[in-house]
Short mmCIF file of C-alpha atoms in Angstrom, two decimals:
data_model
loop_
_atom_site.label_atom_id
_atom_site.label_comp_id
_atom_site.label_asym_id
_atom_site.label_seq_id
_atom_site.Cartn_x
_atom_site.Cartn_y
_atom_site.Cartn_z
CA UNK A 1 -38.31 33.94 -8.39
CA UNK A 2 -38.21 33.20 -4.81
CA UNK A 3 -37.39 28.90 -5.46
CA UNK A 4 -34.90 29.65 -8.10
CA UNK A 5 -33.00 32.07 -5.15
CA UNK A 6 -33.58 28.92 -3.21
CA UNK A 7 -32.76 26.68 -5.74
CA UNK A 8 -29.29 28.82 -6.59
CA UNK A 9 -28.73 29.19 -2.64
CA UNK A 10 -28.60 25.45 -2.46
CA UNK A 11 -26.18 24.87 -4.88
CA UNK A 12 -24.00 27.14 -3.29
CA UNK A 13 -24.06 26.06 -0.30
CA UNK A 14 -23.76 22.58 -1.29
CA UNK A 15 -20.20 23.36 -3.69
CA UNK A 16 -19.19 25.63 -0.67
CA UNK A 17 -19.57 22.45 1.78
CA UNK A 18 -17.88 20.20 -1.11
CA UNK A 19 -14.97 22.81 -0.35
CA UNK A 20 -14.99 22.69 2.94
CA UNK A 21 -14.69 18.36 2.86
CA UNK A 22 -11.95 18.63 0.59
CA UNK A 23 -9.93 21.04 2.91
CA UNK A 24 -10.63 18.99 5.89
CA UNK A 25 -9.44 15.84 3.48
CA UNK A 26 -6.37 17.67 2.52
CA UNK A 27 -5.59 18.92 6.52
CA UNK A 28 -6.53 15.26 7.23
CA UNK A 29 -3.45 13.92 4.18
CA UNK A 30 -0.90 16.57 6.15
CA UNK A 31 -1.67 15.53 9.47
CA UNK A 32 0.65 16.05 12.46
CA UNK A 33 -0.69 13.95 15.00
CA UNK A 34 -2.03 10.18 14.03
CA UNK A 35 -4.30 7.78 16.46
CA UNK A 36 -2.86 4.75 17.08
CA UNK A 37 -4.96 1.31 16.26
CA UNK A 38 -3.60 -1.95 17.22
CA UNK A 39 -5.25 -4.10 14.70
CA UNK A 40 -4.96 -7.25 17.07
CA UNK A 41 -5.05 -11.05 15.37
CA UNK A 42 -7.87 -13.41 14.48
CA UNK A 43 -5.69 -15.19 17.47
CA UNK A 44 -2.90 -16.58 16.62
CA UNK A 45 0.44 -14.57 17.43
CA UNK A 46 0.71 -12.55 14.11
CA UNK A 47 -0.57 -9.91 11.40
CA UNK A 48 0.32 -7.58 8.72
CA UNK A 49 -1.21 -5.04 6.98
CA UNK A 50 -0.17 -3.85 3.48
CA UNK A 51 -2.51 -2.19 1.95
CA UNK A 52 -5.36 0.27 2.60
CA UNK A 53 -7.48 2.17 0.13
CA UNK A 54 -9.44 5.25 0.33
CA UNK A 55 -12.91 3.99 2.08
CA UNK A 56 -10.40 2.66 4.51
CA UNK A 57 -10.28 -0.49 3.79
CA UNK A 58 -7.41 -2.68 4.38
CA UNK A 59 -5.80 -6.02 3.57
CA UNK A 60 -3.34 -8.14 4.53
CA UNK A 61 -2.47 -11.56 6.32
CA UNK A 62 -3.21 -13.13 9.48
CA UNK A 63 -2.06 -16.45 11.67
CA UNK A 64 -4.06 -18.76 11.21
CA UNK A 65 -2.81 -20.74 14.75
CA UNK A 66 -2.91 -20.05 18.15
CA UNK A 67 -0.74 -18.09 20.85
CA UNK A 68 1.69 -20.68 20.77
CA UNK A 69 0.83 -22.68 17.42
CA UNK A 70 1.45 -21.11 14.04
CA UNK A 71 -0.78 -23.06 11.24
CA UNK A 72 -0.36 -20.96 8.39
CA UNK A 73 -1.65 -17.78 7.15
CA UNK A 74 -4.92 -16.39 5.85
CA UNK A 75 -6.24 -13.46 4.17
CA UNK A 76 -7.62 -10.43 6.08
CA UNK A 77 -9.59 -8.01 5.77
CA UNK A 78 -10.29 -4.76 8.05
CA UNK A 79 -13.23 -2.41 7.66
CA UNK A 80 -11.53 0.68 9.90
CA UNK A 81 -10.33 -1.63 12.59
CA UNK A 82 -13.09 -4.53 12.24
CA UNK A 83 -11.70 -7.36 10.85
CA UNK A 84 -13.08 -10.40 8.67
CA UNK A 85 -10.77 -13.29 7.63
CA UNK A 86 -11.59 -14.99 4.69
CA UNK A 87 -10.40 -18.58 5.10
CA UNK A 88 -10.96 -21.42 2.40
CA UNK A 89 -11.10 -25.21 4.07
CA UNK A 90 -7.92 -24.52 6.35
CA UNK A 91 -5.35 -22.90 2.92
CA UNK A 92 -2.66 -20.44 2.84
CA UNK A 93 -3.84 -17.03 1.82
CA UNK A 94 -2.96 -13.59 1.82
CA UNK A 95 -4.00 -10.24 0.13
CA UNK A 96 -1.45 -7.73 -1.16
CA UNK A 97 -3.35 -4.92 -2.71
CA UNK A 98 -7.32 -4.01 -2.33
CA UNK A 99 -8.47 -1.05 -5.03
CA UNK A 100 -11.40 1.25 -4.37
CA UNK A 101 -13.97 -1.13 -5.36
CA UNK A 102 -12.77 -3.26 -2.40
CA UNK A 103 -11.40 -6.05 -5.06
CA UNK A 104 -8.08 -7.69 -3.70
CA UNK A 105 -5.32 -9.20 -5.50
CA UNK A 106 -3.04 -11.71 -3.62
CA UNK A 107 -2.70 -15.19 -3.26
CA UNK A 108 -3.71 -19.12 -2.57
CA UNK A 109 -2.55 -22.16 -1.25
CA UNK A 110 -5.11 -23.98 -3.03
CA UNK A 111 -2.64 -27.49 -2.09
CA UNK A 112 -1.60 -26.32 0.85
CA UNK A 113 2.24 -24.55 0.54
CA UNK A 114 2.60 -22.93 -2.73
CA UNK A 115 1.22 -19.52 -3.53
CA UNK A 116 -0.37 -19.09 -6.60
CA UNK A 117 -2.37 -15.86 -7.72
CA UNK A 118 -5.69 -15.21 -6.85
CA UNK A 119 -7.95 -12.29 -6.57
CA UNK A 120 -11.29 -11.57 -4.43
CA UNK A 121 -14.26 -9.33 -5.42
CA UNK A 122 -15.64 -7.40 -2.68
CA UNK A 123 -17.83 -10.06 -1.68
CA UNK A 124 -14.67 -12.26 -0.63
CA UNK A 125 -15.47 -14.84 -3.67
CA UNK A 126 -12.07 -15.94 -4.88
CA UNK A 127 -11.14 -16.13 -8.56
CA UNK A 128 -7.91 -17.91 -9.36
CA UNK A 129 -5.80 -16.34 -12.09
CA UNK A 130 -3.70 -18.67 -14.75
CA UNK A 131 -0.02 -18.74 -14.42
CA UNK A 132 2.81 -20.02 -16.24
CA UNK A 133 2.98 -23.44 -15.60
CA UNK A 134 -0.84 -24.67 -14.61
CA UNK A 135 -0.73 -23.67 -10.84
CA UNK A 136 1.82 -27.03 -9.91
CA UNK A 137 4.10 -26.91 -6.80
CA UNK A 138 7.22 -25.49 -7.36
CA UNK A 139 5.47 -22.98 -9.98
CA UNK A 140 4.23 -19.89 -8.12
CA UNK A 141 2.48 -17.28 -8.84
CA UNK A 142 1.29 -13.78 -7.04
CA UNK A 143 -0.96 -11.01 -7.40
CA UNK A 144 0.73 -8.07 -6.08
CA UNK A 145 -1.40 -4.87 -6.89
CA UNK A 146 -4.23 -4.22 -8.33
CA UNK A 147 -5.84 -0.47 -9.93
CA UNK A 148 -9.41 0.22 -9.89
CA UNK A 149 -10.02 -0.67 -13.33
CA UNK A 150 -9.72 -4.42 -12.26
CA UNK A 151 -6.30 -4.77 -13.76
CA UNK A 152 -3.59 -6.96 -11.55
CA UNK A 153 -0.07 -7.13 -12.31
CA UNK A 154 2.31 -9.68 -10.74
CA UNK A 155 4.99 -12.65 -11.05
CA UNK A 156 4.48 -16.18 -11.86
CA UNK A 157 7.73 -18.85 -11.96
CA UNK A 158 8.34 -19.36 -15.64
CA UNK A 159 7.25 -23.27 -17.26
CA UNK A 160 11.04 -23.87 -17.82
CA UNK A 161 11.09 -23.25 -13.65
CA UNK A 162 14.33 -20.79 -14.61
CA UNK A 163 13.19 -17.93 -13.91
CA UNK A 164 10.19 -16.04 -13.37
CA UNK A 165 8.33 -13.28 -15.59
CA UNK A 166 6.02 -10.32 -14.84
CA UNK A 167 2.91 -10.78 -15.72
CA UNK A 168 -0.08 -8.63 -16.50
CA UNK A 169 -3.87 -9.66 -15.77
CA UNK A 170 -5.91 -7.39 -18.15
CA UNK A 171 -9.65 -8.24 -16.43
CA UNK A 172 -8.86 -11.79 -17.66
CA UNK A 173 -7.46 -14.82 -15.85
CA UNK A 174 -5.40 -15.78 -18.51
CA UNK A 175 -1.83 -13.30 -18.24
CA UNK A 176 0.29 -11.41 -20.52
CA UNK A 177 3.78 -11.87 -20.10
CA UNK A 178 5.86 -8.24 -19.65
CA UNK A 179 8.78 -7.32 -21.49
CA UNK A 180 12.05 -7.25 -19.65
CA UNK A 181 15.23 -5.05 -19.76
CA UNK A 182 16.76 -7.51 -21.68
CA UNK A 183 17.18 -10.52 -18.84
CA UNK A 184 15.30 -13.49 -18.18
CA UNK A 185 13.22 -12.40 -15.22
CA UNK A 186 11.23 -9.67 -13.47
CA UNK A 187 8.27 -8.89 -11.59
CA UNK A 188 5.89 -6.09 -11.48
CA UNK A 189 4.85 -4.63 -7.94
CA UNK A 190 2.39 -2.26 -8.48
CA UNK A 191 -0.13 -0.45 -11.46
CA UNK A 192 -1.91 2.81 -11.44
CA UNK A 193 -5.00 3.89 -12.73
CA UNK A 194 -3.39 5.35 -16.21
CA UNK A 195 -1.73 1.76 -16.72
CA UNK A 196 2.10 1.97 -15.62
CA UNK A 197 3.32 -0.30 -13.62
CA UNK A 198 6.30 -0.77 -11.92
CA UNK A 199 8.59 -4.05 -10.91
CA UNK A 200 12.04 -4.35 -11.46
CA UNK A 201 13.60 -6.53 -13.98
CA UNK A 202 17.02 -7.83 -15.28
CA UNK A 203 18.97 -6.30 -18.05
CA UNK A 204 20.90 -8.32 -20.58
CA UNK A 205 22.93 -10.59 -18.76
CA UNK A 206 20.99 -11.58 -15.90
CA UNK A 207 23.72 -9.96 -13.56
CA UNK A 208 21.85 -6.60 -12.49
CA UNK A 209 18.09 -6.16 -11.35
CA UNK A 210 16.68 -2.42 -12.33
CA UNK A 211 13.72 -0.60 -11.28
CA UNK A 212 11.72 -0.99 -13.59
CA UNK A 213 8.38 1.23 -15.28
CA UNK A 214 5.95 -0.62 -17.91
CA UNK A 215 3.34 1.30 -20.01
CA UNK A 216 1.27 -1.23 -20.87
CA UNK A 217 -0.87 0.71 -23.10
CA UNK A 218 2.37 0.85 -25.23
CA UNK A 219 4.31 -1.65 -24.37
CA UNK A 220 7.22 0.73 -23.93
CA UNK A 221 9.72 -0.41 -20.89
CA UNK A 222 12.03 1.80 -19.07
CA UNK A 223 14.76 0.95 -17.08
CA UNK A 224 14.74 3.33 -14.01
CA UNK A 225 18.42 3.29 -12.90
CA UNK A 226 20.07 3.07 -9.74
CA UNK A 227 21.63 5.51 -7.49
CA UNK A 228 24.87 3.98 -8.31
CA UNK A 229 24.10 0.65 -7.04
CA UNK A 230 24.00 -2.93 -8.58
CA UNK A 231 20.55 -3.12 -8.06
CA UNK A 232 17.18 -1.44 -7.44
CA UNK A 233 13.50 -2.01 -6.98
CA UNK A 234 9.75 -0.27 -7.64
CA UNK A 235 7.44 -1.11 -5.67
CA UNK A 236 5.03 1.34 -6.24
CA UNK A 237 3.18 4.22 -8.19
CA UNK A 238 0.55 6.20 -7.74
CA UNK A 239 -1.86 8.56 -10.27
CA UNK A 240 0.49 11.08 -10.96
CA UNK A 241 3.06 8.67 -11.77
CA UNK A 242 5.33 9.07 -8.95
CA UNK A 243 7.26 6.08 -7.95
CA UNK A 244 8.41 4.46 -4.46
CA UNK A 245 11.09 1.95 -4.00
CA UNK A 246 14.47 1.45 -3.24
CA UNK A 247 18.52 1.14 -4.80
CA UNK A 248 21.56 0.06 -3.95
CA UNK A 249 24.29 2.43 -3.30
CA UNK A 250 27.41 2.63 -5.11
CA UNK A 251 29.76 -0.29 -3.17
CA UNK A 252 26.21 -2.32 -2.75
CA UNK A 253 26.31 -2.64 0.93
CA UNK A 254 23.90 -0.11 1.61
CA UNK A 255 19.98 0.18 0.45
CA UNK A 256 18.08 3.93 0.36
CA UNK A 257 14.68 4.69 0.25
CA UNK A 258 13.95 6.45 -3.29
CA UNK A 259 11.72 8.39 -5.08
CA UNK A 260 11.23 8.90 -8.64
CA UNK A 261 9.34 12.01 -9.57
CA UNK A 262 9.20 11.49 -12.97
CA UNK A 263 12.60 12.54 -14.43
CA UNK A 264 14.61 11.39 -11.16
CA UNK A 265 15.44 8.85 -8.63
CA UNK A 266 15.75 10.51 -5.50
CA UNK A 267 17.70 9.33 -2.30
CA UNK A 268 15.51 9.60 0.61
CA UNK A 269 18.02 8.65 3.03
CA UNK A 270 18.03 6.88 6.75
CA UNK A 271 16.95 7.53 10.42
CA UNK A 272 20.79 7.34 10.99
CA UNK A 273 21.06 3.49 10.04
CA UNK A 274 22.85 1.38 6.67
CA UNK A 275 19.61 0.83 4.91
CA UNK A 276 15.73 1.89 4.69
CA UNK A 277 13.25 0.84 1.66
CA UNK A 278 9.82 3.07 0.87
CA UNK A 279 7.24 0.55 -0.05
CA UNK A 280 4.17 2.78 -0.56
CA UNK A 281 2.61 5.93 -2.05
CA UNK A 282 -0.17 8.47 -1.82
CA UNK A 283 -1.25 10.55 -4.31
CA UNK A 284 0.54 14.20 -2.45
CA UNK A 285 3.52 11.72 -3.14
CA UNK A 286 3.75 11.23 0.51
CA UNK A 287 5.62 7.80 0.84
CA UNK A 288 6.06 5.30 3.93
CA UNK A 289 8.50 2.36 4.25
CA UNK A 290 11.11 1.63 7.04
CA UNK A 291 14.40 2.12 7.86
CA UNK A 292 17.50 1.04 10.16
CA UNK A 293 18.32 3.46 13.20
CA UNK A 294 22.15 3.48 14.02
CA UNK A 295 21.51 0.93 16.37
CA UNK A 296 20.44 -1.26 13.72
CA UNK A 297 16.94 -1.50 15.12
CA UNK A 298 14.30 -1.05 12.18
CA UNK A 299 11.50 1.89 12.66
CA UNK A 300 8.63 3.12 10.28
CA UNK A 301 8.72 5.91 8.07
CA UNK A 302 7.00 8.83 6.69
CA UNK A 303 8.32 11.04 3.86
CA UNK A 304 6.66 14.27 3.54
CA UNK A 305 8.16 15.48 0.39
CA UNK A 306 11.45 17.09 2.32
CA UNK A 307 12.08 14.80 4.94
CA UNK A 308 11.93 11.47 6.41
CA UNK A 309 10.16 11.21 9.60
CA UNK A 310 10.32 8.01 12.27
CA UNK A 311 6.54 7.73 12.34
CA UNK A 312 7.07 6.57 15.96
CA UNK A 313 7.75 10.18 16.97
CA UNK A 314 3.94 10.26 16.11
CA UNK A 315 2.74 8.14 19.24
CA UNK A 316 1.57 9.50 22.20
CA UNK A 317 4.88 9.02 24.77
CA UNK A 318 2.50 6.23 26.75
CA UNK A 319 2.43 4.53 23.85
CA UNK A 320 6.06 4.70 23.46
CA UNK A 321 6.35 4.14 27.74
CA UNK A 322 4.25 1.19 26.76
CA UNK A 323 6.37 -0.39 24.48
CA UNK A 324 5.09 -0.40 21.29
CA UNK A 325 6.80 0.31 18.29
CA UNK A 326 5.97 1.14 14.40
CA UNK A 327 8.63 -1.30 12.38
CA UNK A 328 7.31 -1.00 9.09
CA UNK A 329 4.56 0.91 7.35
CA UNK A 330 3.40 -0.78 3.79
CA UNK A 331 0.39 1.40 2.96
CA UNK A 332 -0.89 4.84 2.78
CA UNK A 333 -4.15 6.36 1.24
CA UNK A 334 -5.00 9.41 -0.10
CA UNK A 335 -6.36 10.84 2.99
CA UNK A 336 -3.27 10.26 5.20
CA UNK A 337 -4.13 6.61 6.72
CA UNK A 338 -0.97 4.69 7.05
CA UNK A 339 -1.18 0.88 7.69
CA UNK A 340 1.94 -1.98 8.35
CA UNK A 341 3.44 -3.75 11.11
CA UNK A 342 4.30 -3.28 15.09
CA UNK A 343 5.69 -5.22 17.71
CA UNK A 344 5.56 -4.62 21.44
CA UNK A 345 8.41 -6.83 23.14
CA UNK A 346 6.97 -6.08 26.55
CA UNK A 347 3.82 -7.27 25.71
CA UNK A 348 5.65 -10.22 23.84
CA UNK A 349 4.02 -9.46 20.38
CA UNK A 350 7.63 -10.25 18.96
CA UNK A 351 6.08 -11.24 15.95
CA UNK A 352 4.34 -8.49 14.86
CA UNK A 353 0.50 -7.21 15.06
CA UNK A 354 -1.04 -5.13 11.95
CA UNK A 355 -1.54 -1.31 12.79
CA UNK A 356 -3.52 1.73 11.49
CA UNK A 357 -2.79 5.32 11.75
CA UNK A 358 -5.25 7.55 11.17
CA UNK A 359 -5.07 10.95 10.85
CA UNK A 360 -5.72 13.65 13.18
CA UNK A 361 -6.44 17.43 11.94
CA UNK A 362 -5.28 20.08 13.63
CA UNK A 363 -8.10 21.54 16.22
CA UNK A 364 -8.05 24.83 13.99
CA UNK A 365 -9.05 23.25 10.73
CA UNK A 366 -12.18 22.09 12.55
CA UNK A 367 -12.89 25.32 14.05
CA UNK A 368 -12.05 26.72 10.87
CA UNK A 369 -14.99 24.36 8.79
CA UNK A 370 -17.32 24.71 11.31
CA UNK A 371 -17.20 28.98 11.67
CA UNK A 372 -17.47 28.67 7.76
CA UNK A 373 -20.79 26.08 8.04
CA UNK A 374 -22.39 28.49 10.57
CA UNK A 375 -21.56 31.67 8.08
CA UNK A 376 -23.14 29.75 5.58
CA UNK A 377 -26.17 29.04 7.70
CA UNK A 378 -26.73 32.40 8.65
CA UNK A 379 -26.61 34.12 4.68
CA UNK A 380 -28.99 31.13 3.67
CA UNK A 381 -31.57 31.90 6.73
CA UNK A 382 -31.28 35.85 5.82
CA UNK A 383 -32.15 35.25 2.48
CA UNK A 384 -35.27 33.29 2.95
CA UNK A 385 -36.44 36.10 5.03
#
């Protein structure tokens, strides 16, 4: 009788610690401070990040020159804040997306100038993906997301070099070619888990560019509107279907920030400036992007589901004293983590270094977990004895 008590006490203990991880994940996803990480280069004068994924993994692009010298770019990857570059006899590449399984979709300059799309297992061995036109210059091709079945959606110039198509890459190099919304050419941005992507994509007449959602278990295509605009964009959309991107307002000299929940495209507004775009998604449908101030300077953003937050306000004011500045975030886990771009004119990073924010719980929640371990400690050791 007495292992089984044991037995049962471990379980408990064990699903009440699961609890306690996933409320210190969940404080950690609705953080309200952030350390800063400047991501550096592999030492030439520029990086990027665009992605990150949940085991903190990130991707993006890197100079490939010097301080003074720019020689191209190459793909990047950081572990936390270590990076590795994975470079390929001196080509162009970069990666746009990186799934849970560390697999990254992106791009090659297998000759040198033109992209054409590529993806990387979590090893860093490449695999080119097929295209429309037998990867020639003038023809590109990207990989611009990838889920964590292995599925990659992009845009490839079309063989008739007219236009260019979205295209699908179902765990195959060869690609399907995506239905428009009735024009000639599209591209899809981004693919969840439950196989909808998103893109945008001209309707009939090739004179407006929608936002655009494919099921491609289906086939079904929906055009997502505008919010009153000529045009509008998707760039992304995470596992509960929730959508980031950005529209055209009516006049089309202004571009929002939007959200689409599902039924609606929401306008998420400015910091005060004409235009701001949200390029990524979590799944609390917490999105990032950027967005003009009324200066016309361009600052990071966080939307939190009510309102849209310079994520500069986030750094520590000797940061800020410092001069550095958050100009664009691109990616954002599950767990809070925000990735992108920022500059520091007095340190004459003009041209941009990759960041990471990570998130910071609150002292409390902390306190909180640990008073709960100890609790738990103390019932196990009084019923042993």
């Amino acid at each position: 009788m007495k292992s089984k008590t044991i037995q049962y006490l471990n379980v408990k203990l064990a699903g009440l610690a699961a609890v306690g991880i996933l409320f210190l994940a969940a404080s950690q996803a609705n953080a309200t401070s952030y350390a800063f990480h400047d991501l550096g280069t592999a030492g030439g004068s520029w990086s990027f990040a665009l992605a990150i994924n949940n085991a903190g993994q990130i991707t993006g692009g890197n100079s490939r020159g010097t301080p003074t010298r720019d020689d191209g770019e190459i793909l990047t990857i950081w572990h936390g804040t270590t990076m590795t570059t994975n470079t390929t006899y001196g080509m162009d590449s970069r990666g746009w997306s990186i799934n849970a399984s560390g697999e990254i979709a992106g791009a090659f300059a297998d000759r040198g100038f033109w992209f054409f799309a590529s993806t990387w297992d979590a090893s860093g061995v490449r695999t080119d993906l097929e295209d429309l036109a037998g990867r020639k210059d003038d023809f590109w091709s990207v990989g611009q997301s990838i889920n964590d079945l292995g599925q990659i959606v992009g845009a490839a110039v079309a063989a008739d070099a007219n236009s260019y198509k979205p295209l699908l890459w179902d765990n195959s190099t060869t690609p399907t070619v995506l239905d428009t919304l009735g024009g000639q050419t599209g591209e899809a941005l981004g693919i969840n888990n439950a196989g909808f992507a998103v893109g945008n994509s001209f309707t009939s007449g090739d004179t407006e560019s929608h936002a655009t959602l494919w099921d491609i278990n289906s086939g079904t295509v929906t055009d997502l509107g505008t919010l009153g605009g000529i045009d509008s964009n998707a760039l992304a959309i995470n596992q509960a279907g929730q959508i980031a991107g950005w529209s055209y307002l009516p006049g089309d000299l202004e571009q929002h920030a939007t959200f689409w929940d599902g039924s609606t495209m929401i306008d998420l507004g400015t910091l005060g400036g004409t235009n701001s775009q949200a390029l990524a998604l979590n799944i609390s449908g917490h999105v990032v992007g950027w967005s003009e101030l009324a200066d016309g300077s361009q600052h990071a953003t966080l939307w939190d589901g009510t309102t849209l937050i310079d994520l500069n306000s986030f750094l520590d004011p000797a940061l800020v004293s410092a001069g550095w500045v958050l100009k664009e975030a691109a990616g954002i886990n599950d767990h809070g983590a925000i990735v992108g771009t920022v500059i520091n004119p007095l340190l004459g990073i003009n041209d941009g270094h990759a960041f990471l924010l990570s998130p910071v719980p609150e002292p409390e929640t902390y306190a909180m977990l640990l008073a709960g371990l100890l609790l738990l400690g103390t019932m196990y050791r009084r019923k042993l004895t």
